[in-house]
PDB file of C-alpha atoms in Angstrom:
ATOM      1  CA  GLN A   1    -127.873 244.454  20.160  1.00  0.00           C
ATOM      2  CA  VAL A   2    -124.269 243.415  20.592  1.00  0.00           C
ATOM      3  CA  GLN A   3    -123.295 240.082  19.103  1.00  0.00           C
ATOM      4  CA  LEU A   4    -120.024 238.201  18.975  1.00  0.00           C
ATOM      5  CA  VAL A   5    -120.258 235.078  16.851  1.00  0.00           C
ATOM      6  CA  GLU A   6    -117.307 232.704  16.739  1.00  0.00           C
ATOM      7  CA  SER A   7    -116.763 230.178  13.969  1.00  0.00           C
ATOM      8  CA  GLY A   8    -114.061 228.000  12.492  1.00  0.00           C
ATOM      9  CA  GLY A   9    -113.772 225.366  15.172  1.00  0.00           C
ATOM     10  CA  GLY A  10    -113.598 221.679  14.372  1.00  0.00           C
ATOM     11  CA  VAL A  11    -111.602 218.493  14.719  1.00  0.00           C
ATOM     12  CA  VAL A  12    -107.937 218.616  13.741  1.00  0.00           C
ATOM     13  CA  GLN A  13    -104.994 216.287  14.156  1.00  0.00           C
ATOM     14  CA  PRO A  14    -102.032 217.183  16.347  1.00  0.00           C
ATOM     15  CA  GLY A  15     -99.698 219.446  14.440  1.00  0.00           C
ATOM     16  CA  GLY A  16    -102.526 220.781  12.310  1.00  0.00           C
ATOM     17  CA  SER A  17    -103.900 224.292  11.906  1.00  0.00           C
ATOM     18  CA  LEU A  18    -107.210 226.085  12.279  1.00  0.00           C
ATOM     19  CA  ARG A  19    -108.323 229.666  11.845  1.00  0.00           C
ATOM     20  CA  LEU A  20    -111.024 230.945  14.155  1.00  0.00           C
ATOM     21  CA  SER A  21    -113.178 233.960  13.358  1.00  0.00           C
ATOM     22  CA  CYS A  22    -115.309 236.186  15.558  1.00  0.00           C
ATOM     23  CA  ALA A  23    -117.863 238.382  13.801  1.00  0.00           C
ATOM     24  CA  ALA A  24    -118.837 241.419  15.833  1.00  0.00           C
ATOM     25  CA  SER A  25    -121.934 243.572  15.508  1.00  0.00           C
ATOM     26  CA  GLY A  26    -123.871 246.091  17.552  1.00  0.00           C
ATOM     27  CA  PHE A  27    -120.874 248.151  18.619  1.00  0.00           C
ATOM     28  CA  THR A  28    -118.008 250.045  16.984  1.00  0.00           C
ATOM     29  CA  PHE A  29    -115.581 247.148  16.703  1.00  0.00           C
ATOM     30  CA  SER A  30    -112.682 249.333  15.598  1.00  0.00           C
ATOM     31  CA  ASN A  31    -112.753 251.217  18.913  1.00  0.00           C
ATOM     32  CA  TYR A  32    -112.040 248.223  21.141  1.00  0.00           C
ATOM     33  CA  GLY A  33    -109.236 245.858  21.936  1.00  0.00           C
ATOM     34  CA  MET A  34    -110.389 242.247  21.769  1.00  0.00           C
ATOM     35  CA  HIS A  35    -109.490 239.028  23.541  1.00  0.00           C
ATOM     36  CA  TRP A  36    -109.598 235.294  22.993  1.00  0.00           C
ATOM     37  CA  VAL A  37    -110.260 233.141  26.054  1.00  0.00           C
ATOM     38  CA  ARG A  38    -110.523 229.358  26.063  1.00  0.00           C
ATOM     39  CA  GLN A  39    -111.959 226.686  28.302  1.00  0.00           C
ATOM     40  CA  ALA A  40    -110.884 223.060  28.114  1.00  0.00           C
ATOM     41  CA  PRO A  41    -113.658 220.532  28.762  1.00  0.00           C
ATOM     42  CA  GLY A  42    -114.564 220.584  32.450  1.00  0.00           C
ATOM     43  CA  LYS A  43    -111.791 223.065  33.244  1.00  0.00           C
ATOM     44  CA  GLY A  44    -111.490 226.721  34.100  1.00  0.00           C
ATOM     45  CA  LEU A  45    -111.045 229.784  31.936  1.00  0.00           C
ATOM     46  CA  GLU A  46    -107.670 230.470  30.325  1.00  0.00           C
ATOM     47  CA  TRP A  47    -106.836 233.809  28.742  1.00  0.00           C
ATOM     48  CA  VAL A  48    -105.238 233.247  25.319  1.00  0.00           C
ATOM     49  CA  SER A  49    -104.558 236.459  23.432  1.00  0.00           C
ATOM     50  CA  PHE A  50    -105.273 240.171  23.017  1.00  0.00           C
ATOM     51  CA  ILE A  51    -105.130 242.619  20.138  1.00  0.00           C
ATOM     52  CA  ARG A  52    -105.268 246.379  20.461  1.00  0.00           C
ATOM     53  CA  TYR A  53    -108.108 248.213  18.717  1.00  0.00           C
ATOM     54  CA  ASP A  54    -105.823 249.308  15.876  1.00  0.00           C
ATOM     55  CA  ALA A  55    -103.867 246.033  15.732  1.00  0.00           C
ATOM     56  CA  THR A  56    -100.628 247.784  16.680  1.00  0.00           C
ATOM     57  CA  ASN A  57    -100.065 245.606  19.718  1.00  0.00           C
ATOM     58  CA  THR A  58    -100.734 241.973  20.583  1.00  0.00           C
ATOM     59  CA  HIS A  59    -100.159 239.720  23.589  1.00  0.00           C
ATOM     60  CA  TYR A  60    -100.255 235.964  24.096  1.00  0.00           C
ATOM     61  CA  ALA A  61    -100.375 233.403  26.851  1.00  0.00           C
ATOM     62  CA  ASP A  62     -97.105 231.548  27.262  1.00  0.00           C
ATOM     63  CA  SER A  63     -98.878 228.314  26.310  1.00  0.00           C
ATOM     64  CA  VAL A  64     -99.666 229.552  22.783  1.00  0.00           C
ATOM     65  CA  LYS A  65     -96.864 232.012  22.070  1.00  0.00           C
ATOM     66  CA  GLY A  66     -95.157 231.272  18.776  1.00  0.00           C
ATOM     67  CA  ARG A  67     -97.994 229.009  17.617  1.00  0.00           C
ATOM     68  CA  PHE A  68    -101.073 231.269  17.630  1.00  0.00           C
ATOM     69  CA  THR A  69    -101.508 234.613  15.879  1.00  0.00           C
ATOM     70  CA  ILE A  70    -104.288 237.055  16.631  1.00  0.00           C
ATOM     71  CA  SER A  71    -105.412 239.558  13.994  1.00  0.00           C
ATOM     72  CA  ARG A  72    -108.394 241.667  13.040  1.00  0.00           C
ATOM     73  CA  ASP A  73    -110.117 243.238  10.074  1.00  0.00           C
ATOM     74  CA  ASN A  74    -111.807 246.407  11.295  1.00  0.00           C
ATOM     75  CA  SER A  75    -113.431 246.980   7.893  1.00  0.00           C
ATOM     76  CA  LYS A  76    -115.311 243.705   8.422  1.00  0.00           C
ATOM     77  CA  SER A  77    -115.632 243.908  12.229  1.00  0.00           C
ATOM     78  CA  THR A  78    -113.991 240.534  12.513  1.00  0.00           C
ATOM     79  CA  LEU A  79    -111.416 239.091  14.885  1.00  0.00           C
ATOM     80  CA  PHE A  80    -109.248 236.118  13.992  1.00  0.00           C
ATOM     81  CA  LEU A  81    -107.094 233.535  15.726  1.00  0.00           C
ATOM     82  CA  GLN A  82    -104.716 231.561  13.528  1.00  0.00           C
ATOM     83  CA  MET A  83    -103.731 228.407  15.398  1.00  0.00           C
ATOM     84  CA  ASN A  84    -100.766 226.389  14.143  1.00  0.00           C
ATOM     85  CA  SER A  85     -98.900 223.363  15.520  1.00  0.00           C
ATOM     86  CA  LEU A  86    -101.972 222.383  17.486  1.00  0.00           C
ATOM     87  CA  ARG A  87    -101.541 220.120  20.477  1.00  0.00           C
ATOM     88  CA  LEU A  88    -103.907 217.831  22.343  1.00  0.00           C
ATOM     89  CA  GLU A  89    -103.973 220.351  25.180  1.00  0.00           C
ATOM     90  CA  ASP A  90    -105.367 223.050  22.860  1.00  0.00           C
ATOM     91  CA  THR A  91    -108.701 221.224  22.860  1.00  0.00           C
ATOM     92  CA  ALA A  92    -111.171 223.756  24.240  1.00  0.00           C
ATOM     93  CA  LEU A  93    -114.110 226.029  23.661  1.00  0.00           C
ATOM     94  CA  TYR A  94    -112.697 229.285  22.334  1.00  0.00           C
ATOM     95  CA  TYR A  95    -114.475 232.525  23.195  1.00  0.00           C
ATOM     96  CA  CYS A  96    -113.888 235.993  21.821  1.00  0.00           C
ATOM     97  CA  ALA A  97    -114.600 238.812  24.234  1.00  0.00           C
ATOM     98  CA  ASN A  98    -114.727 242.569  24.447  1.00  0.00           C
ATOM     99  CA  LEU A  99    -113.583 243.296  27.999  1.00  0.00           C
ATOM    100  CA  TYR A 100    -113.292 247.055  27.485  1.00  0.00           C
ATOM    101  CA  SER A 101    -116.958 247.875  27.140  1.00  0.00           C
ATOM    102  CA  ASP A 102    -119.480 248.147  29.957  1.00  0.00           C
ATOM    103  CA  PRO A 103    -120.967 245.654  30.047  1.00  0.00           C
ATOM    104  CA  ALA A 104    -118.307 243.309  28.717  1.00  0.00           C
ATOM    105  CA  TYR A 105    -119.419 241.032  25.889  1.00  0.00           C
ATOM    106  CA  TRP A 106    -118.639 237.391  25.167  1.00  0.00           C
ATOM    107  CA  GLY A 107    -119.517 235.130  22.298  1.00  0.00           C
ATOM    108  CA  GLN A 108    -120.951 231.634  22.634  1.00  0.00           C
ATOM    109  CA  GLY A 109    -117.661 230.011  21.716  1.00  0.00           C
ATOM    110  CA  THR A 110    -116.428 227.657  19.010  1.00  0.00           C
ATOM    111  CA  LEU A 111    -115.162 224.202  19.892  1.00  0.00           C
ATOM    112  CA  VAL A 112    -111.692 223.092  18.830  1.00  0.00           C
ATOM    113  CA  THR A 113    -110.870 219.422  19.240  1.00  0.00           C
ATOM    114  CA  VAL A 114    -107.317 218.230  18.650  1.00  0.00           C
ATOM    115  CA  SER A 115    -107.323 214.472  18.289  1.00  0.00           C
ATOM    116  CA  SER A 116    -105.498 211.786  16.392  1.00  0.00           C
TER     117      SER A 116
ATOM    118  CA  ASP B   1     -96.435 235.549  35.495  1.00  0.00           C
ATOM    119  CA  VAL B   2     -98.859 236.646  38.190  1.00  0.00           C
ATOM    120  CA  VAL B   3    -100.495 233.790  40.083  1.00  0.00           C
ATOM    121  CA  MET B   4    -104.137 234.220  41.069  1.00  0.00           C
ATOM    122  CA  THR B   5    -105.364 232.075  43.975  1.00  0.00           C
ATOM    123  CA  GLN B   6    -109.047 231.814  44.815  1.00  0.00           C
ATOM    124  CA  SER B   7    -110.626 230.413  47.954  1.00  0.00           C
ATOM    125  CA  PRO B   8    -112.653 228.509  48.650  1.00  0.00           C
ATOM    126  CA  LEU B   9    -112.812 226.388  45.502  1.00  0.00           C
ATOM    127  CA  SER B  10    -116.213 225.029  46.551  1.00  0.00           C
ATOM    128  CA  LEU B  11    -118.820 227.148  48.282  1.00  0.00           C
ATOM    129  CA  PRO B  12    -122.107 225.598  49.456  1.00  0.00           C
ATOM    130  CA  VAL B  13    -124.512 228.357  50.488  1.00  0.00           C
ATOM    131  CA  THR B  14    -128.032 228.353  51.891  1.00  0.00           C
ATOM    132  CA  LEU B  15    -130.564 230.319  49.853  1.00  0.00           C
ATOM    133  CA  GLY B  16    -130.891 233.854  51.179  1.00  0.00           C
ATOM    134  CA  GLN B  17    -127.544 233.755  52.945  1.00  0.00           C
ATOM    135  CA  PRO B  18    -124.484 235.804  51.987  1.00  0.00           C
ATOM    136  CA  ALA B  19    -121.459 234.415  50.204  1.00  0.00           C
ATOM    137  CA  SER B  20    -117.881 235.602  49.944  1.00  0.00           C
ATOM    138  CA  ILE B  21    -115.051 234.574  47.612  1.00  0.00           C
ATOM    139  CA  SER B  22    -111.432 235.539  48.091  1.00  0.00           C
ATOM    140  CA  CYS B  23    -108.881 236.137  45.363  1.00  0.00           C
ATOM    141  CA  ARG B  24    -105.218 236.753  46.064  1.00  0.00           C
ATOM    142  CA  SER B  25    -102.533 237.730  43.573  1.00  0.00           C
ATOM    143  CA  SER B  26     -98.847 236.926  43.830  1.00  0.00           C
ATOM    144  CA  GLN B  27     -97.978 240.594  43.316  1.00  0.00           C
ATOM    145  CA  SER B  28     -99.728 243.920  43.633  1.00  0.00           C
ATOM    146  CA  LEU B  29    -102.251 244.545  40.875  1.00  0.00           C
ATOM    147  CA  VAL B  30    -101.849 248.321  41.002  1.00  0.00           C
ATOM    148  CA  HIS B  31    -101.030 249.412  37.461  1.00  0.00           C
ATOM    149  CA  SER B  32     -98.572 252.193  36.702  1.00  0.00           C
ATOM    150  CA  ASP B  33    -101.583 254.298  35.723  1.00  0.00           C
ATOM    151  CA  GLY B  34    -102.894 254.009  39.287  1.00  0.00           C
ATOM    152  CA  SER B  35    -105.820 251.707  38.531  1.00  0.00           C
ATOM    153  CA  THR B  36    -106.174 248.146  39.772  1.00  0.00           C
ATOM    154  CA  TYR B  37    -107.400 245.837  37.042  1.00  0.00           C
ATOM    155  CA  LEU B  38    -109.102 243.066  38.947  1.00  0.00           C
ATOM    156  CA  ASN B  39    -112.226 241.575  37.410  1.00  0.00           C
ATOM    157  CA  TRP B  40    -114.819 239.082  38.571  1.00  0.00           C
ATOM    158  CA  PHE B  41    -116.726 236.805  36.214  1.00  0.00           C
ATOM    159  CA  GLN B  42    -119.688 234.494  36.692  1.00  0.00           C
ATOM    160  CA  GLN B  43    -120.219 231.405  34.556  1.00  0.00           C
ATOM    161  CA  ARG B  44    -123.580 229.740  34.964  1.00  0.00           C
ATOM    162  CA  PRO B  45    -123.855 226.098  33.896  1.00  0.00           C
ATOM    163  CA  GLY B  46    -123.818 225.785  30.125  1.00  0.00           C
ATOM    164  CA  GLN B  47    -123.382 229.512  29.547  1.00  0.00           C
ATOM    165  CA  SER B  48    -120.638 231.857  28.436  1.00  0.00           C
ATOM    166  CA  PRO B  49    -118.891 233.816  31.162  1.00  0.00           C
ATOM    167  CA  ARG B  50    -120.314 237.147  32.221  1.00  0.00           C
ATOM    168  CA  ARG B  51    -118.326 239.892  33.848  1.00  0.00           C
ATOM    169  CA  LEU B  52    -119.778 241.136  37.129  1.00  0.00           C
ATOM    170  CA  ILE B  53    -117.104 243.516  38.407  1.00  0.00           C
ATOM    171  CA  TYR B  54    -114.209 245.432  36.842  1.00  0.00           C
ATOM    172  CA  LYS B  55    -111.450 247.471  38.463  1.00  0.00           C
ATOM    173  CA  VAL B  56    -112.078 245.849  41.844  1.00  0.00           C
ATOM    174  CA  SER B  57    -115.449 247.333  42.668  1.00  0.00           C
ATOM    175  CA  ASN B  58    -117.267 248.606  39.569  1.00  0.00           C
ATOM    176  CA  ARG B  59    -120.355 246.615  38.641  1.00  0.00           C
ATOM    177  CA  ASP B  60    -120.997 245.996  34.949  1.00  0.00           C
ATOM    178  CA  SER B  61    -124.218 247.482  33.638  1.00  0.00           C
ATOM    179  CA  GLY B  62    -127.165 245.263  34.440  1.00  0.00           C
ATOM    180  CA  VAL B  63    -125.445 243.432  37.291  1.00  0.00           C
ATOM    181  CA  PRO B  64    -127.609 243.373  40.430  1.00  0.00           C
ATOM    182  CA  ASP B  65    -126.327 245.338  43.391  1.00  0.00           C
ATOM    183  CA  LYS B  66    -126.290 242.181  45.503  1.00  0.00           C
ATOM    184  CA  PHE B  67    -122.844 241.637  43.924  1.00  0.00           C
ATOM    185  CA  SER B  68    -120.032 243.752  45.302  1.00  0.00           C
ATOM    186  CA  GLY B  69    -116.281 243.743  44.943  1.00  0.00           C
ATOM    187  CA  SER B  70    -113.657 245.088  47.274  1.00  0.00           C
ATOM    188  CA  GLY B  71    -109.978 244.891  48.043  1.00  0.00           C
ATOM    189  CA  SER B  72    -106.666 246.395  47.145  1.00  0.00           C
ATOM    190  CA  GLY B  73    -103.104 245.466  46.308  1.00  0.00           C
ATOM    191  CA  THR B  74    -103.067 241.680  46.394  1.00  0.00           C
ATOM    192  CA  ASP B  75    -106.255 240.787  48.286  1.00  0.00           C
ATOM    193  CA  PHE B  76    -109.707 240.989  46.763  1.00  0.00           C
ATOM    194  CA  THR B  77    -113.195 239.794  47.641  1.00  0.00           C
ATOM    195  CA  LEU B  78    -116.440 239.215  45.800  1.00  0.00           C
ATOM    196  CA  LYS B  79    -119.530 239.265  47.979  1.00  0.00           C
ATOM    197  CA  ILE B  80    -123.076 238.223  47.240  1.00  0.00           C
ATOM    198  CA  SER B  81    -125.417 239.721  49.800  1.00  0.00           C
ATOM    199  CA  ARG B  82    -128.211 237.139  49.468  1.00  0.00           C
ATOM    200  CA  VAL B  83    -127.687 234.059  47.351  1.00  0.00           C
ATOM    201  CA  GLU B  84    -130.453 233.057  44.991  1.00  0.00           C
ATOM    202  CA  ALA B  85    -130.823 229.914  42.891  1.00  0.00           C
ATOM    203  CA  GLU B  86    -129.734 231.817  39.756  1.00  0.00           C
ATOM    204  CA  ASP B  87    -126.340 232.520  41.346  1.00  0.00           C
ATOM    205  CA  VAL B  88    -125.270 228.879  41.035  1.00  0.00           C
ATOM    206  CA  GLY B  89    -122.173 228.612  38.873  1.00  0.00           C
ATOM    207  CA  ILE B  90    -118.453 229.156  38.872  1.00  0.00           C
ATOM    208  CA  TYR B  91    -116.905 232.491  39.783  1.00  0.00           C
ATOM    209  CA  TYR B  92    -113.518 233.568  38.498  1.00  0.00           C
ATOM    210  CA  CYS B  93    -111.274 236.475  39.298  1.00  0.00           C
ATOM    211  CA  MET B  94    -108.933 237.699  36.573  1.00  0.00           C
ATOM    212  CA  GLN B  95    -106.085 240.155  36.700  1.00  0.00           C
ATOM    213  CA  GLY B  96    -105.737 242.575  33.803  1.00  0.00           C
ATOM    214  CA  THR B  97    -102.829 244.626  35.079  1.00  0.00           C
ATOM    215  CA  TYR B  98     -99.978 242.583  33.661  1.00  0.00           C
ATOM    216  CA  TRP B  99     -99.540 240.573  30.480  1.00  0.00           C
ATOM    217  CA  PRO B 100    -100.438 237.781  30.267  1.00  0.00           C
ATOM    218  CA  TYR B 101    -103.833 238.180  31.878  1.00  0.00           C
ATOM    219  CA  ILE B 102    -104.482 235.383  34.366  1.00  0.00           C
ATOM    220  CA  PHE B 103    -107.657 233.841  35.739  1.00  0.00           C
ATOM    221  CA  GLY B 104    -108.046 232.299  39.157  1.00  0.00           C
ATOM    222  CA  GLN B 105    -108.936 228.597  39.381  1.00  0.00           C
ATOM    223  CA  GLY B 106    -112.615 229.314  39.875  1.00  0.00           C
ATOM    224  CA  THR B 107    -114.977 228.926  42.839  1.00  0.00           C
ATOM    225  CA  LYS B 108    -117.990 226.683  42.413  1.00  0.00           C
ATOM    226  CA  LEU B 109    -121.018 228.088  44.205  1.00  0.00           C
ATOM    227  CA  GLU B 110    -123.807 225.645  44.928  1.00  0.00           C
ATOM    228  CA  ILE B 111    -126.959 225.714  46.993  1.00  0.00           C
ATOM    229  CA  LYS B 112    -126.731 223.814  50.249  1.00  0.00           C
TER     230      LYS B 112
END
């Protein structure tokens, strides 16, 4: 069955960095564009970033542009999100998602807490 | 960026009754390829989101047919024909026509 398993979250100080990973299984990862979506505690969903199936194109939310970098390793069926210059407002549960399959698939999320 | 506006933000519904959620975009969501990339997601308490509808009216596999999506251009609607207890949660629309993708604020459905 399809699984998306995020990891790499944790507590980091403002200005720090984290690298999130999303391990995919149960589908041909290299065929699909992938997204990161986040949800601050008690808040709604916020789309963060997208990477094309072959990594030739990426997009970012204005709130993370220039600070976050999405990437992928198709040989390892893994999606990444490098987060630099973290801010308090980046505190959230970060989900990876495949929104191009039917049904769409989401992971369980990894929690990032930015705190001094 | 496109602005997505949902209404109502809170929706108390009696079990067995229908429910309807509106989503409006600040510009037409018709893509240059002719498709309209409007999605609906459900997030039950404590769970990851789940997509219900893509491209306005297409149900994801496994989604009960009590959920239906409709609309065009800038106005879209998610309908639940008969609300059950398992439908409690927050419903989000999301546009996928323009970058960046944008979610609506969410509509909290509760049982009256």
